[in-house]
Coordinates of C-alpha atoms and ligand atoms in Angstrom, one line a residue:
Chain A
M2 CA -13.9 -5.1 -16.0
R3 CA -14.5 -8.2 -17.9
R4 CA -10.9 -9.0 -17.8
T5 CA -11.1 -8.6 -13.9
L6 CA -14.1 -10.7 -13.8
G7 CA -12.5 -13.4 -15.9
L8 CA -9.4 -13.4 -13.4
Y9 CA -11.8 -13.2 -10.5
L10 CA -13.4 -16.4 -11.8
R11 CA -10.2 -18.3 -12.2
L12 CA -9.0 -17.3 -8.7
I13 CA -12.4 -18.7 -7.3
S14 CA -11.9 -21.7 -9.1
I15 CA -8.6 -22.3 -7.7
Q16 CA -10.3 -22.0 -4.4
L17 CA -13.1 -24.5 -5.1
R18 CA -10.7 -26.9 -6.5
S19 CA -8.5 -27.0 -3.3
Q20 CA -11.4 -27.4 -1.1
M21 CA -13.0 -30.0 -3.0
Q22 CA -9.5 -31.9 -2.6
F23 CA -11.0 -33.2 0.6
R24 CA -14.5 -33.9 -0.7
F25 CA -15.4 -36.1 2.4
S26 CA -14.7 -33.6 5.3
F27 CA -16.0 -31.1 3.0
W28 CA -19.6 -32.4 2.9
L29 CA -19.2 -33.5 6.6
D30 CA -18.9 -30.0 7.3
V31 CA -21.5 -28.7 5.1
L32 CA -23.7 -31.2 6.9
T33 CA -22.7 -30.4 10.5
T34 CA -23.1 -26.6 10.0
G35 CA -26.5 -27.0 8.3
L36 CA -27.8 -29.5 11.1
L37 CA -26.5 -27.3 13.9
N38 CA -28.4 -24.2 12.4
V39 CA -31.6 -26.7 12.2
S40 CA -31.4 -27.7 15.6
Y41 CA -31.1 -24.1 16.8
F42 CA -34.0 -23.0 14.7
F43 CA -36.1 -26.0 16.0
S44 CA -35.5 -25.4 19.6
T45 CA -36.7 -21.7 18.7
Y46 CA -39.5 -23.2 17.1
L47 CA -40.4 -25.2 20.2
V48 CA -40.2 -22.4 22.4
L49 CA -42.4 -20.2 19.9
Q50 CA -45.0 -22.9 19.7
R51 CA -45.4 -22.5 23.7
F52 CA -46.4 -18.8 23.1
G53 CA -47.9 -19.1 19.9
N54 CA -46.5 -16.0 18.4
I55 CA -43.8 -13.2 19.1
A56 CA -45.3 -9.8 19.2
G57 CA -48.2 -10.9 17.3
W58 CA -46.1 -12.6 14.5
T59 CA -47.1 -16.3 13.9
I60 CA -44.4 -18.9 13.7
P61 CA -44.3 -19.1 9.9
E62 CA -44.0 -15.3 9.5
V63 CA -41.0 -15.4 12.0
A64 CA -39.8 -18.3 9.9
F65 CA -40.1 -16.0 6.7
L66 CA -37.8 -13.4 8.5
Y67 CA -35.3 -15.7 9.8
G68 CA -35.2 -17.9 6.6
M69 CA -34.5 -14.6 4.4
I70 CA -31.6 -13.5 6.7
E71 CA -30.1 -16.9 6.8
V72 CA -30.1 -17.4 3.0
A73 CA -28.6 -13.7 2.7
F74 CA -26.0 -14.0 5.3
G75 CA -24.8 -17.5 4.2
T76 CA -24.4 -16.1 0.9
M77 CA -22.6 -13.1 1.9
D78 CA -20.3 -15.2 4.2
M79 CA -19.5 -17.2 1.1
V80 CA -18.9 -14.5 -1.3
F81 CA -17.6 -12.0 0.9
S82 CA -15.2 -14.7 2.7
G83 CA -12.0 -12.6 1.5
F84 CA -13.3 -9.7 3.6
D85 CA -14.2 -11.5 6.6
P86 CA -12.3 -9.7 9.3
D87 CA -11.2 -13.1 10.9
F88 CA -9.8 -14.0 7.5
F89 CA -8.4 -10.7 6.6
S90 CA -6.5 -9.9 9.8
V91 CA -4.4 -13.0 9.2
F92 CA -4.0 -11.9 5.7
I93 CA -2.4 -8.8 6.7
R94 CA -0.4 -10.3 9.4
Q95 CA 1.1 -12.9 7.0
G96 CA 1.9 -10.2 4.4
T97 CA -0.3 -11.6 1.7
L98 CA -1.5 -8.0 1.0
D99 CA 1.9 -7.5 -0.3
Q100 CA 1.7 -10.0 -2.7
V101 CA -1.4 -8.7 -3.8
L102 CA -0.4 -5.2 -4.3
L103 CA 2.4 -6.6 -6.7
R104 CA -0.2 -8.1 -9.3
P105 CA -1.9 -6.0 -12.0
M106 CA -5.3 -6.6 -10.8
S107 CA -7.7 -4.6 -8.6
V108 CA -6.8 -5.2 -4.8
A109 CA -10.6 -5.8 -4.0
A110 CA -11.1 -8.0 -6.6
Q111 CA -8.2 -10.1 -5.7
I112 CA -9.2 -10.2 -2.0
F113 CA -12.6 -11.4 -3.2
G114 CA -10.9 -14.1 -5.1
S115 CA -8.6 -15.0 -2.3
S116 CA -11.3 -16.8 -0.1
F117 CA -14.7 -18.5 -1.3
V118 CA -16.1 -20.6 1.6
L119 CA -18.1 -22.9 -0.2
R120 CA -19.1 -24.9 3.0
R121 CA -21.4 -22.2 3.8
I122 CA -24.0 -23.8 1.4
G123 CA -24.8 -25.8 4.4
R124 CA -26.3 -22.5 6.1
I125 CA -27.8 -21.2 2.9
G126 CA -29.5 -24.7 2.4
Q127 CA -30.9 -24.7 5.7
G128 CA -32.1 -20.9 5.7
A129 CA -33.8 -21.9 2.3
A130 CA -35.5 -24.9 3.9
V131 CA -37.0 -22.7 6.6
L132 CA -38.0 -20.1 4.1
I133 CA -39.7 -22.4 1.9
Y134 CA -41.6 -23.8 4.9
A135 CA -42.7 -20.2 5.6
L136 CA -43.6 -19.4 2.0
V137 CA -45.6 -22.9 1.6
T138 CA -47.3 -22.3 5.1
L139 CA -48.1 -18.5 4.8
D140 CA -50.9 -17.6 2.6
I141 CA -48.9 -14.7 1.0
H142 CA -51.1 -12.5 -1.4
W143 CA -48.6 -12.7 -4.3
T144 CA -48.3 -9.8 -6.9
P145 CA -45.7 -9.4 -9.9
A146 CA -44.0 -6.7 -7.7
K147 CA -43.7 -8.9 -4.8
V148 CA -42.2 -11.7 -6.9
V149 CA -39.6 -9.5 -8.2
Y150 CA -39.0 -7.7 -5.1
L151 CA -38.1 -10.8 -3.1
P152 CA -34.6 -11.3 -4.9
V153 CA -33.9 -7.6 -4.5
V154 CA -34.3 -7.8 -0.7
L155 CA -32.1 -10.8 -0.6
L156 CA -29.4 -9.1 -2.6
S157 CA -29.5 -5.9 -0.6
Q158 CA -28.9 -8.0 2.5
V159 CA -25.9 -9.6 1.1
L160 CA -24.7 -6.3 0.0
A161 CA -25.5 -4.4 3.4
M162 CA -23.9 -7.2 5.5
G163 CA -21.0 -7.4 3.2
A164 CA -20.5 -3.9 3.7
L165 CA -20.1 -4.6 7.4
F166 CA -17.4 -7.4 6.5
M167 CA -15.4 -4.5 4.7
V168 CA -15.6 -2.2 7.2
G169 CA -14.4 -4.5 9.8
S170 CA -11.5 -5.7 7.5
T171 CA -10.5 -2.1 6.8
L172 CA -10.1 -1.4 10.8
V173 CA -7.4 -4.0 10.7
F174 CA -5.2 -1.5 8.7
W175 CA -4.9 0.2 12.1
T176 CA -5.3 -2.5 14.5
V177 CA -3.7 -5.5 12.7
Q178 CA -6.1 -7.7 15.2
R179 CA -9.6 -7.9 14.3
V180 CA -11.9 -5.6 16.1
E181 CA -14.6 -7.4 18.1
A182 CA -17.0 -4.2 18.1
I183 CA -17.6 -4.6 14.4
N184 CA -18.2 -8.2 14.7
V185 CA -20.8 -7.4 17.5
V186 CA -22.7 -5.2 15.0
T187 CA -22.5 -7.8 12.3
Y188 CA -23.7 -10.8 14.0
G189 CA -25.8 -9.0 16.5
G190 CA -27.6 -7.4 13.4
V191 CA -28.1 -10.9 11.8
E192 CA -29.8 -11.9 15.4
V193 CA -32.0 -8.6 15.3
M194 CA -33.0 -9.1 11.8
S195 CA -34.3 -12.6 12.6
Y196 CA -37.1 -11.3 14.8
P197 CA -39.8 -8.6 14.6
A198 CA -38.3 -5.3 15.3
T199 CA -40.9 -4.4 17.8
I200 CA -39.7 -6.9 20.5
F201 CA -36.5 -4.9 20.8
P202 CA -35.9 -1.9 23.3
T203 CA -36.1 1.4 21.4
W204 CA -32.4 2.3 21.8
L205 CA -31.4 -1.1 19.9
R206 CA -34.1 -0.5 17.1
G207 CA -32.8 3.1 16.9
F208 CA -29.2 1.9 16.6
F209 CA -30.5 -0.5 13.7
T210 CA -32.4 2.2 12.2
Y211 CA -30.4 5.4 12.0
I212 CA -26.8 4.2 12.3
F213 CA -26.9 0.8 10.6
P214 CA -30.2 0.9 8.9
F215 CA -30.8 -2.8 9.0
I216 CA -34.4 -2.4 9.8
F217 CA -35.3 -1.6 6.3
L218 CA -33.4 -4.8 5.0
N219 CA -35.7 -7.5 6.5
Y220 CA -38.4 -6.0 8.8
Y221 CA -39.9 -3.5 6.6
P222 CA -39.7 -5.7 3.5
A223 CA -41.4 -8.4 5.5
L224 CA -44.1 -6.0 6.4
Y225 CA -44.9 -5.6 2.7
F226 CA -44.7 -9.3 1.6
L227 CA -47.0 -10.4 4.5
D228 CA -49.3 -7.2 3.9
R229 CA -48.8 -6.4 7.8
P230 CA -49.5 -2.8 9.1
D231 CA -46.7 -0.8 10.3
P232 CA -46.5 -0.3 14.0
L233 CA -43.9 2.2 14.2
G234 CA -45.5 4.6 11.7
F235 CA -42.4 5.0 9.2
P236 CA -43.3 6.8 5.7
V237 CA -45.0 4.3 3.2
W238 CA -41.6 3.9 1.3
A239 CA -39.9 2.4 4.3
P240 CA -40.3 -1.3 2.9
F241 CA -38.7 -0.1 -0.6
F242 CA -35.8 1.4 1.1
A243 CA -33.9 -1.9 1.4
L244 CA -31.8 -1.5 -1.8
P245 CA -30.8 2.2 -1.2
A246 CA -30.0 1.5 2.3
A247 CA -27.8 -1.3 1.0
L248 CA -26.1 0.8 -1.6
L249 CA -25.4 3.8 0.8
M250 CA -24.0 1.3 3.3
L251 CA -21.7 -0.2 0.7
L252 CA -20.5 3.0 -0.7
A253 CA -19.6 4.3 2.5
A254 CA -17.7 0.9 3.4
W255 CA -15.9 1.3 -0.1
R256 CA -14.9 4.8 0.7
F257 CA -13.6 3.7 4.1
W258 CA -11.7 0.7 2.4
T259 CA -10.0 3.0 -0.1
F260 CA -9.0 5.0 2.6
G261 CA -7.7 2.4 4.7
L262 CA -5.7 0.9 2.0
S263 CA -3.9 4.2 1.3
K264 CA -2.8 4.1 5.0
Y265 CA -1.5 0.5 4.5
Q266 CA 1.9 0.1 6.4
S267 CA 3.0 -3.3 5.3
T268 CA 4.5 -5.7 7.7
G269 CA 8.0 -5.8 9.0
T270 CA 9.8 -9.1 8.8
Chain B
M18 CA 22.0 4.9 -20.7
P19 CA 18.8 6.1 -19.7
E20 CA 17.9 6.7 -16.1
M21 CA 15.7 3.8 -14.8
I22 CA 15.3 4.8 -10.9
R23 CA 15.6 8.1 -9.6
V24 CA 15.2 8.5 -5.7
E25 CA 15.4 11.8 -3.9
G26 CA 15.4 12.5 -0.2
L27 CA 13.4 9.5 0.5
Q28 CA 12.0 9.1 3.8
K29 CA 9.8 6.6 5.5
T30 CA 8.7 6.8 9.0
F31 CA 6.3 3.9 10.4
R32 CA 3.7 4.6 13.0
V33 CA 3.7 1.7 15.4
M34 CA 1.2 1.3 18.1
E35 CA 2.6 0.6 21.6
R36 CA 1.0 -2.2 23.3
R37 CA 0.5 -1.9 27.1
P38 CA 0.3 -5.2 28.7
G39 CA -2.5 -6.5 31.0
L40 CA -6.4 -5.7 30.9
R41 CA -5.8 -2.0 32.1
G42 CA -3.2 -1.9 29.0
A43 CA -6.0 -3.5 26.8
V44 CA -8.3 -0.7 27.6
L45 CA -5.8 2.1 27.4
N46 CA -4.6 0.7 24.0
L47 CA -8.2 1.1 22.7
F48 CA -9.1 4.4 24.0
A49 CA -5.8 6.4 24.5
P50 CA -3.5 4.5 21.7
R51 CA 0.1 5.5 22.1
H52 CA 2.4 5.7 19.1
R53 CA 6.0 5.4 18.6
M54 CA 7.6 6.6 15.3
V55 CA 10.1 4.3 13.7
Q56 CA 12.2 6.1 11.0
A57 CA 13.1 3.2 8.7
V58 CA 14.5 5.3 5.9
N59 CA 16.0 8.8 5.9
A60 CA 17.1 11.2 3.4
V61 CA 18.1 8.3 0.9
S62 CA 18.9 9.5 -2.7
F63 CA 20.4 7.5 -5.6
S64 CA 20.0 6.8 -9.1
L65 CA 20.3 3.7 -11.2
Q66 CA 20.8 3.6 -15.0
A67 CA 19.0 0.9 -17.1
G68 CA 21.1 -2.4 -17.2
E69 CA 22.9 -1.8 -14.0
L70 CA 23.1 -4.6 -11.3
V71 CA 23.3 -2.9 -8.0
G72 CA 23.8 -4.1 -4.5
Y73 CA 22.0 -2.8 -1.6
L74 CA 23.9 -3.7 1.4
G75 CA 23.1 -3.2 5.0
P76 CA 22.7 -5.1 8.2
N77 CA 19.1 -6.3 9.4
G78 CA 16.9 -3.3 10.2
A79 CA 18.7 -1.0 8.2
G80 CA 15.9 -0.1 5.7
K81 CA 16.6 -2.1 2.8
S82 CA 13.3 -4.0 2.5
T83 CA 11.3 -0.6 3.2
T84 CA 13.3 1.1 0.2
I85 CA 12.2 -1.9 -1.9
K86 CA 8.6 -1.7 -0.8
V87 CA 8.7 2.1 -1.9
L88 CA 10.3 1.1 -4.9
T89 CA 7.7 -1.6 -5.9
G90 CA 4.7 0.6 -5.0
L91 CA 3.8 -1.2 -2.0
L92 CA 4.3 1.6 0.4
V93 CA 3.8 5.4 -0.1
P94 CA 7.0 7.3 1.4
T95 CA 6.6 9.9 4.1
A96 CA 8.8 12.4 2.2
G97 CA 10.9 12.4 -1.0
E98 CA 10.5 11.7 -4.4
V99 CA 10.7 8.4 -6.5
Q100 CA 10.4 8.3 -10.1
V101 CA 11.0 4.6 -11.7
N102 CA 10.9 4.4 -15.4
G103 CA 9.3 7.9 -15.6
V104 CA 6.2 7.0 -13.1
V105 CA 5.7 7.3 -9.5
P106 CA 5.2 3.7 -8.4
W107 CA 2.4 3.8 -5.8
K108 CA 0.3 6.5 -8.0
V109 CA -0.2 4.2 -10.8
R110 CA 0.2 0.8 -9.1
E111 CA -1.8 -1.2 -11.4
R112 CA -0.1 -0.3 -14.6
Y113 CA 3.3 0.1 -13.0
V114 CA 3.6 -3.5 -11.5
R115 CA 3.4 -4.7 -15.0
Q116 CA 6.8 -3.4 -15.8
I117 CA 8.5 -4.7 -12.6
G118 CA 9.4 -8.1 -11.2
A119 CA 9.9 -8.5 -7.3
V120 CA 11.2 -11.3 -5.1
F121 CA 11.2 -11.4 -1.5
G122 CA 13.4 -14.0 -0.1
Y123 CA 11.4 -14.5 3.2
R124 CA 8.0 -14.6 1.8
S125 CA 6.8 -16.2 -1.5
T126 CA 4.7 -14.1 -3.9
L127 CA 3.2 -17.4 -5.3
W128 CA -0.1 -19.1 -4.3
W129 CA 0.9 -21.3 -1.3
D130 CA -1.5 -24.1 -2.0
L131 CA -1.2 -24.3 -5.8
P132 CA 1.4 -26.5 -7.7
V133 CA 4.1 -24.2 -9.0
I134 CA 2.9 -25.0 -12.6
D135 CA -0.6 -23.7 -11.8
S136 CA 0.7 -20.5 -9.9
L137 CA 3.0 -19.8 -13.1
E138 CA 0.1 -20.2 -15.6
L139 CA -2.1 -17.9 -13.5
L140 CA 0.2 -15.2 -14.3
Q141 CA -0.4 -15.4 -18.0
P142 CA -3.7 -13.7 -18.0
M143 CA -2.9 -11.7 -15.1
Y144 CA -0.2 -10.1 -16.8
D145 CA -1.8 -10.4 -20.2
I146 CA 1.4 -12.1 -21.6
P147 CA 1.0 -13.4 -25.1
P148 CA 0.6 -17.1 -24.8
A149 CA 3.6 -18.0 -27.1
R150 CA 6.0 -15.7 -25.3
F151 CA 4.6 -16.9 -22.2
R152 CA 5.6 -20.5 -23.2
S153 CA 9.0 -19.8 -24.5
N154 CA 9.8 -17.7 -21.4
L155 CA 8.6 -20.5 -19.2
A156 CA 10.7 -23.0 -21.1
E157 CA 13.8 -21.0 -20.8
F158 CA 13.7 -20.1 -17.2
S159 CA 12.5 -23.6 -16.4
R160 CA 15.5 -25.0 -18.0
L161 CA 18.0 -22.4 -16.4
L162 CA 16.5 -22.7 -12.7
D163 CA 15.9 -26.4 -13.2
L164 CA 12.3 -26.1 -12.2
E165 CA 11.3 -29.5 -13.7
P166 CA 11.7 -31.7 -10.8
F167 CA 9.1 -30.0 -8.6
I168 CA 7.1 -28.1 -11.2
N169 CA 3.9 -30.1 -10.0
T170 CA 4.7 -29.7 -6.3
P171 CA 2.4 -27.3 -4.3
V172 CA 4.5 -24.2 -3.3
R173 CA 4.1 -24.9 0.4
S174 CA 6.1 -28.1 0.3
L175 CA 9.0 -26.7 -1.6
S176 CA 12.5 -26.5 0.0
L177 CA 13.8 -22.8 0.4
G178 CA 16.0 -23.0 -2.6
Q179 CA 13.3 -24.4 -5.0
R180 CA 10.6 -21.9 -3.7
M181 CA 13.1 -19.0 -4.3
R182 CA 13.9 -20.3 -8.0
A183 CA 10.1 -20.6 -8.6
D184 CA 9.5 -17.1 -7.2
I185 CA 12.4 -15.7 -9.4
C186 CA 10.8 -17.4 -12.5
A187 CA 7.5 -15.9 -11.7
A188 CA 8.9 -12.6 -11.5
L189 CA 10.3 -12.5 -14.8
L190 CA 7.7 -14.3 -17.0
H191 CA 6.1 -11.1 -18.0
E192 CA 9.6 -9.8 -19.2
P193 CA 10.0 -6.8 -16.9
H194 CA 12.6 -4.2 -17.4
L195 CA 13.4 -4.1 -13.8
L196 CA 14.0 -6.6 -11.1
F197 CA 13.7 -6.0 -7.4
L198 CA 15.4 -8.9 -5.3
D199 CA 15.2 -8.6 -1.5
E200 CA 17.4 -11.2 0.2
P201 CA 17.1 -13.5 -2.5
T202 CA 19.7 -15.8 -1.1
I203 CA 18.8 -15.8 2.5
G204 CA 18.9 -19.1 4.2
L205 CA 20.3 -20.9 1.2
D206 CA 23.2 -23.3 1.0
V207 CA 26.3 -22.3 -1.1
V208 CA 25.2 -24.3 -4.2
A209 CA 21.5 -22.8 -4.2
K210 CA 23.0 -19.5 -3.6
E211 CA 25.3 -19.9 -6.6
H212 CA 22.6 -21.2 -8.7
I213 CA 20.5 -18.0 -8.1
R214 CA 23.4 -15.5 -8.6
Q215 CA 24.2 -17.2 -12.0
F216 CA 20.7 -16.8 -13.1
V217 CA 20.6 -13.2 -11.9
S218 CA 23.6 -12.6 -13.8
H219 CA 22.3 -14.1 -16.9
V220 CA 19.1 -12.1 -17.1
N221 CA 21.2 -8.9 -16.2
R222 CA 23.4 -9.8 -19.2
Q223 CA 21.3 -11.4 -21.7
R224 CA 18.0 -9.8 -21.2
G225 CA 19.3 -6.2 -19.9
V226 CA 17.0 -6.2 -17.0
T227 CA 18.1 -3.6 -14.4
V228 CA 18.5 -5.2 -11.0
L229 CA 18.5 -3.8 -7.5
L230 CA 19.4 -6.6 -5.2
T231 CA 19.5 -6.2 -1.3
T232 CA 21.6 -8.6 0.6
H233 CA 23.6 -8.9 4.1
D234 CA 25.6 -11.6 2.3
L235 CA 28.8 -10.0 1.0
S236 CA 29.4 -12.7 -1.3
D237 CA 26.4 -12.0 -3.4
V238 CA 27.7 -8.5 -3.9
E239 CA 31.3 -9.5 -4.7
R240 CA 30.1 -12.2 -7.1
L241 CA 27.4 -9.8 -8.8
C242 CA 27.8 -6.2 -8.5
E243 CA 30.1 -3.6 -9.7
R244 CA 28.2 -1.0 -7.8
V245 CA 27.1 -1.1 -4.0
M246 CA 25.0 1.1 -2.1
I247 CA 25.5 0.7 1.9
L248 CA 22.8 1.6 4.2
D249 CA 22.5 1.6 7.8
L250 CA 19.9 2.8 10.2
G251 CA 18.1 4.1 7.2
R252 CA 20.8 6.2 5.9
L253 CA 22.9 5.6 3.1
L254 CA 26.7 5.4 4.1
Y255 CA 28.5 4.8 0.8
D256 CA 27.3 4.6 -3.0
G257 CA 30.2 3.5 -5.5
S258 CA 32.1 0.8 -7.0
L259 CA 32.9 -2.2 -4.9
A260 CA 36.5 -1.8 -5.7
G261 CA 36.5 1.7 -4.7
L262 CA 35.2 0.6 -1.1
N263 CA 38.3 -0.4 0.2
D264 CA 40.4 2.5 -1.1
A265 CA 37.8 4.9 0.4
F266 CA 37.4 3.6 3.7
E267 CA 40.3 1.2 4.7
S268 CA 43.5 3.4 4.8
F269 CA 45.2 1.2 7.0
W270 CA 46.7 -1.6 5.7
S271 CA 49.2 -4.0 7.2
L272 CA 52.6 -5.4 6.5
K273 CA 53.9 -8.7 7.8
V274 CA 57.7 -9.0 8.1
D275 CA 59.9 -11.9 8.8
F276 CA 63.1 -11.0 9.9
A277 CA 66.2 -13.1 9.1
E278 CA 67.9 -12.1 12.3
D279 CA 66.9 -11.5 15.9
Y280 CA 66.5 -7.7 16.5
A281 CA 65.9 -5.9 19.8
D282 CA 64.3 -2.9 18.3
V283 CA 62.3 -2.9 15.1
N284 CA 60.4 0.2 15.5
L285 CA 60.3 2.7 12.6
P286 CA 60.3 6.6 13.2
G287 CA 56.8 8.1 12.6
L288 CA 55.1 4.7 12.6
P289 CA 53.3 2.8 15.6
A290 CA 55.2 0.1 17.2
P291 CA 54.5 -3.3 15.4
R292 CA 53.0 -6.1 16.9
R293 CA 55.7 -8.7 17.4
E294 CA 55.9 -12.4 17.9
G295 CA 59.2 -13.9 17.6
R296 CA 61.0 -12.9 14.4
Q297 CA 57.9 -12.0 13.0
A298 CA 56.5 -8.3 13.1
V299 CA 53.2 -6.7 11.6
Y300 CA 53.2 -3.1 10.8
A301 CA 50.1 -0.9 10.3
F302 CA 50.4 1.9 8.1
D303 CA 48.0 4.4 6.1
H304 CA 48.5 3.6 2.6
R305 CA 47.6 6.9 1.5
E306 CA 50.5 8.7 3.4
L307 CA 53.2 6.0 3.0
S308 CA 53.3 3.5 0.1
S309 CA 53.9 -0.1 0.8
A310 CA 56.8 0.3 -1.6
E311 CA 58.5 3.1 0.4
L312 CA 57.7 1.0 3.9
I313 CA 59.6 -1.8 2.6
R314 CA 62.6 0.2 1.1
R315 CA 62.7 1.6 4.7
L316 CA 62.9 -1.8 6.3
L317 CA 65.2 -3.0 3.9
E318 CA 67.8 -0.3 4.7
R319 CA 67.7 -1.3 8.3
F320 CA 67.0 -5.0 8.5
A321 CA 68.0 -8.4 7.1
I322 CA 64.6 -9.5 5.9
A323 CA 63.5 -13.2 4.9
D324 CA 59.9 -12.7 4.0
L325 CA 57.4 -9.9 3.4
E326 CA 53.4 -9.8 3.0
V327 CA 51.1 -6.8 2.4
R328 CA 47.7 -7.3 3.6
R329 CA 44.5 -5.2 2.6
P330 CA 41.8 -5.8 5.1
P331 CA 39.1 -8.2 4.0
L332 CA 35.9 -6.5 2.9
E333 CA 33.9 -7.9 5.6
E334 CA 36.0 -6.0 8.0
T335 CA 35.7 -2.7 5.9
I336 CA 31.9 -2.9 6.0
R337 CA 31.8 -3.7 9.9
R338 CA 34.0 -0.7 10.2
I339 CA 31.8 1.5 8.0
Y340 CA 28.7 0.1 10.1
Q341 CA 30.5 0.9 13.5
E342 CA 31.8 4.4 12.9
K343 CA 29.1 5.2 10.6
L344 CA 31.4 6.9 8.0
L345 CA 30.0 9.0 5.5
V346 CA 31.9 9.4 2.5
D347 CA 32.0 10.7 -1.2
G348 CA 32.0 7.6 -3.1
E349 CA 33.2 7.5 -6.6
R350 CA 29.8 8.6 -8.1
G351 CA 28.2 9.0 -4.6
Q352 CA 27.4 12.1 -3.0
A353 CA 28.1 13.2 0.7
V354 CA 25.0 11.8 2.3
Ligands
LIG21 N1 5.5 -2.3 8.5 C1 6.3 -2.0 9.7 N2 5.8 -1.3 10.7 C2 6.7 -0.9 11.5 N3 7.9 -0.7 11.5 C3 8.6 -1.4 10.2 C4 7.9 -1.8 9.5 N4 8.4 -2.3 8.3 C5 9.8 -2.0 8.9 N5 9.9 -1.7 10.0 C6 11.0 -1.0 11.0 O1 11.7 -0.3 10.0 C7 13.2 -0.7 10.1 C8 13.6 -0.9 8.8 O2 13.1 -2.3 8.4 P1 13.5 -3.1 7.0 O3 13.4 -1.9 6.0 O4 12.8 -4.2 7.2 O5 15.1 -3.4 7.2 P2 16.0 -4.4 6.4 O6 15.3 -5.0 5.3 O7 17.1 -3.5 6.1 O8 16.3 -5.3 7.5 C9 13.3 -1.6 11.4 O9 13.5 -1.0 12.5 C10 12.0 -2.3 11.1 O10 11.5 -2.8 12.6
LIG22 MG1 14.7 -6.8 5.0

């Protein structure tokens, strides 16, 4: 395990070194993605200001939802970039997985080490700015439990969305092309998690509760942090189901991944 | 000599999705996928002893790469048994790949964007090579393969020949017992080919590395291998010595005769009429039934002869015939397959 971690860090440092080779274009990229996201949030902000609230949530409260998921998704997109289906389908098509299988190191660790898109710090930074705005503006009643739980929720979100990346990449073993359907769940899930769950139709909420349990990853924890009542009548433990939900998703994804890998056919020449 | 590789009844069938064109096709592909089975390797059996250098020969699509991929643990076969150095490759992948080296001619196993030296140095912790061993191996291979001029160049900027040399070095730094080379000379010029052949021969002799080499270039085999296995359409057609190949397959030799005088009729009883051109005639004969000495004696009895030349067909032709006629044969040590 320690050996694998050491090798992983070496692979990542190589990634970073080659990305920093073009320092100027790198920072330009970070800046533009960051600005793009900020302007997106700002336009939403202007719309919201008209209405004053969404389903009874004030702007800073929505900013809390949005900031959390942006920080988590940006982090996930950076750490799991090797499992990004868009990246992995190319990885398979070019036969790079053969190279990975020839090395005496865990396949998953090598895939984690094969891509680390540092540029995502643009999105993370932008999300963090919105989150800080929310935390400063909102009058959150902080308790030690809440302070500890906040990073746990962020971690759970990273793992849960990473699990979706992994599922998407596993599908590539059969299809070779990336599968749009899973991207819809991943990116759609991010959208859904940025808003109060009650604004969505019941079927969509059900989908993100019982099939992909994203509702427990952002909406319910937010109810807890903001001391809001639960309009949907879930059990009282619902806000604390974030980590178990994420671990379940990750476990299922991992099982699927190992199964898919065993079906790998390599590519012809 | 201990047995290094044992393959019995190896079969690999690929399931290939048939893509139908158009929008309707795309929908059908998604909901009612149609598959085609491609049998890449079929009932292949062979065994390699430690220290051998064996050529695995066959035209494009014969199933060579597929066999190598099974032997290197990349693919799980559909049926059959494979044991390499006492283990089943794909079952203990991480442990197994430490003992082998593999080079694929059409695709580098190195990190594309890294300078060669960085790629090689990454292998040291990955294979847990003791640093001193690593340095001495690197120095030796770098000298023999002449890596120095491009050791700081990123892999993606190397010429094909340079890349192949770097790849071969990478495959051997951890001192594997066994080296798989899949088309190591593909696309190279004569000089580069020779360089690689020399090196392969060196590691086989000096380090006792067992080598299995696939190629469709006969000169690789003629230069390096005493033993060849010939594969086509997934079936093993021949497994035996290179020398035995001609004897086994090519029964028809030819005898070219320059007559000293003009003869109207130069036919010999029991032989097909020769191809004639002026005073020259070419007889085709089955050397297993009629020795060249006997044929010459009979000719000398009847005609005045200026010159004679016995010709065995070139290896290329023999092998082309094997492919064309799908001859299955008992090689020296080969079994009827
Ligand atoms: N990953 C794969 N998926 C589907 N078909 C394949 C794959 N790899 C090889 N094949 C098919 O199997 C056959 C043998 O291929 P291969 O082993 O690459 O032959 P060779 O290396 O002798 O040229 C070919 O018909 C090829 O198209
Ligand atoms: Mg091939």
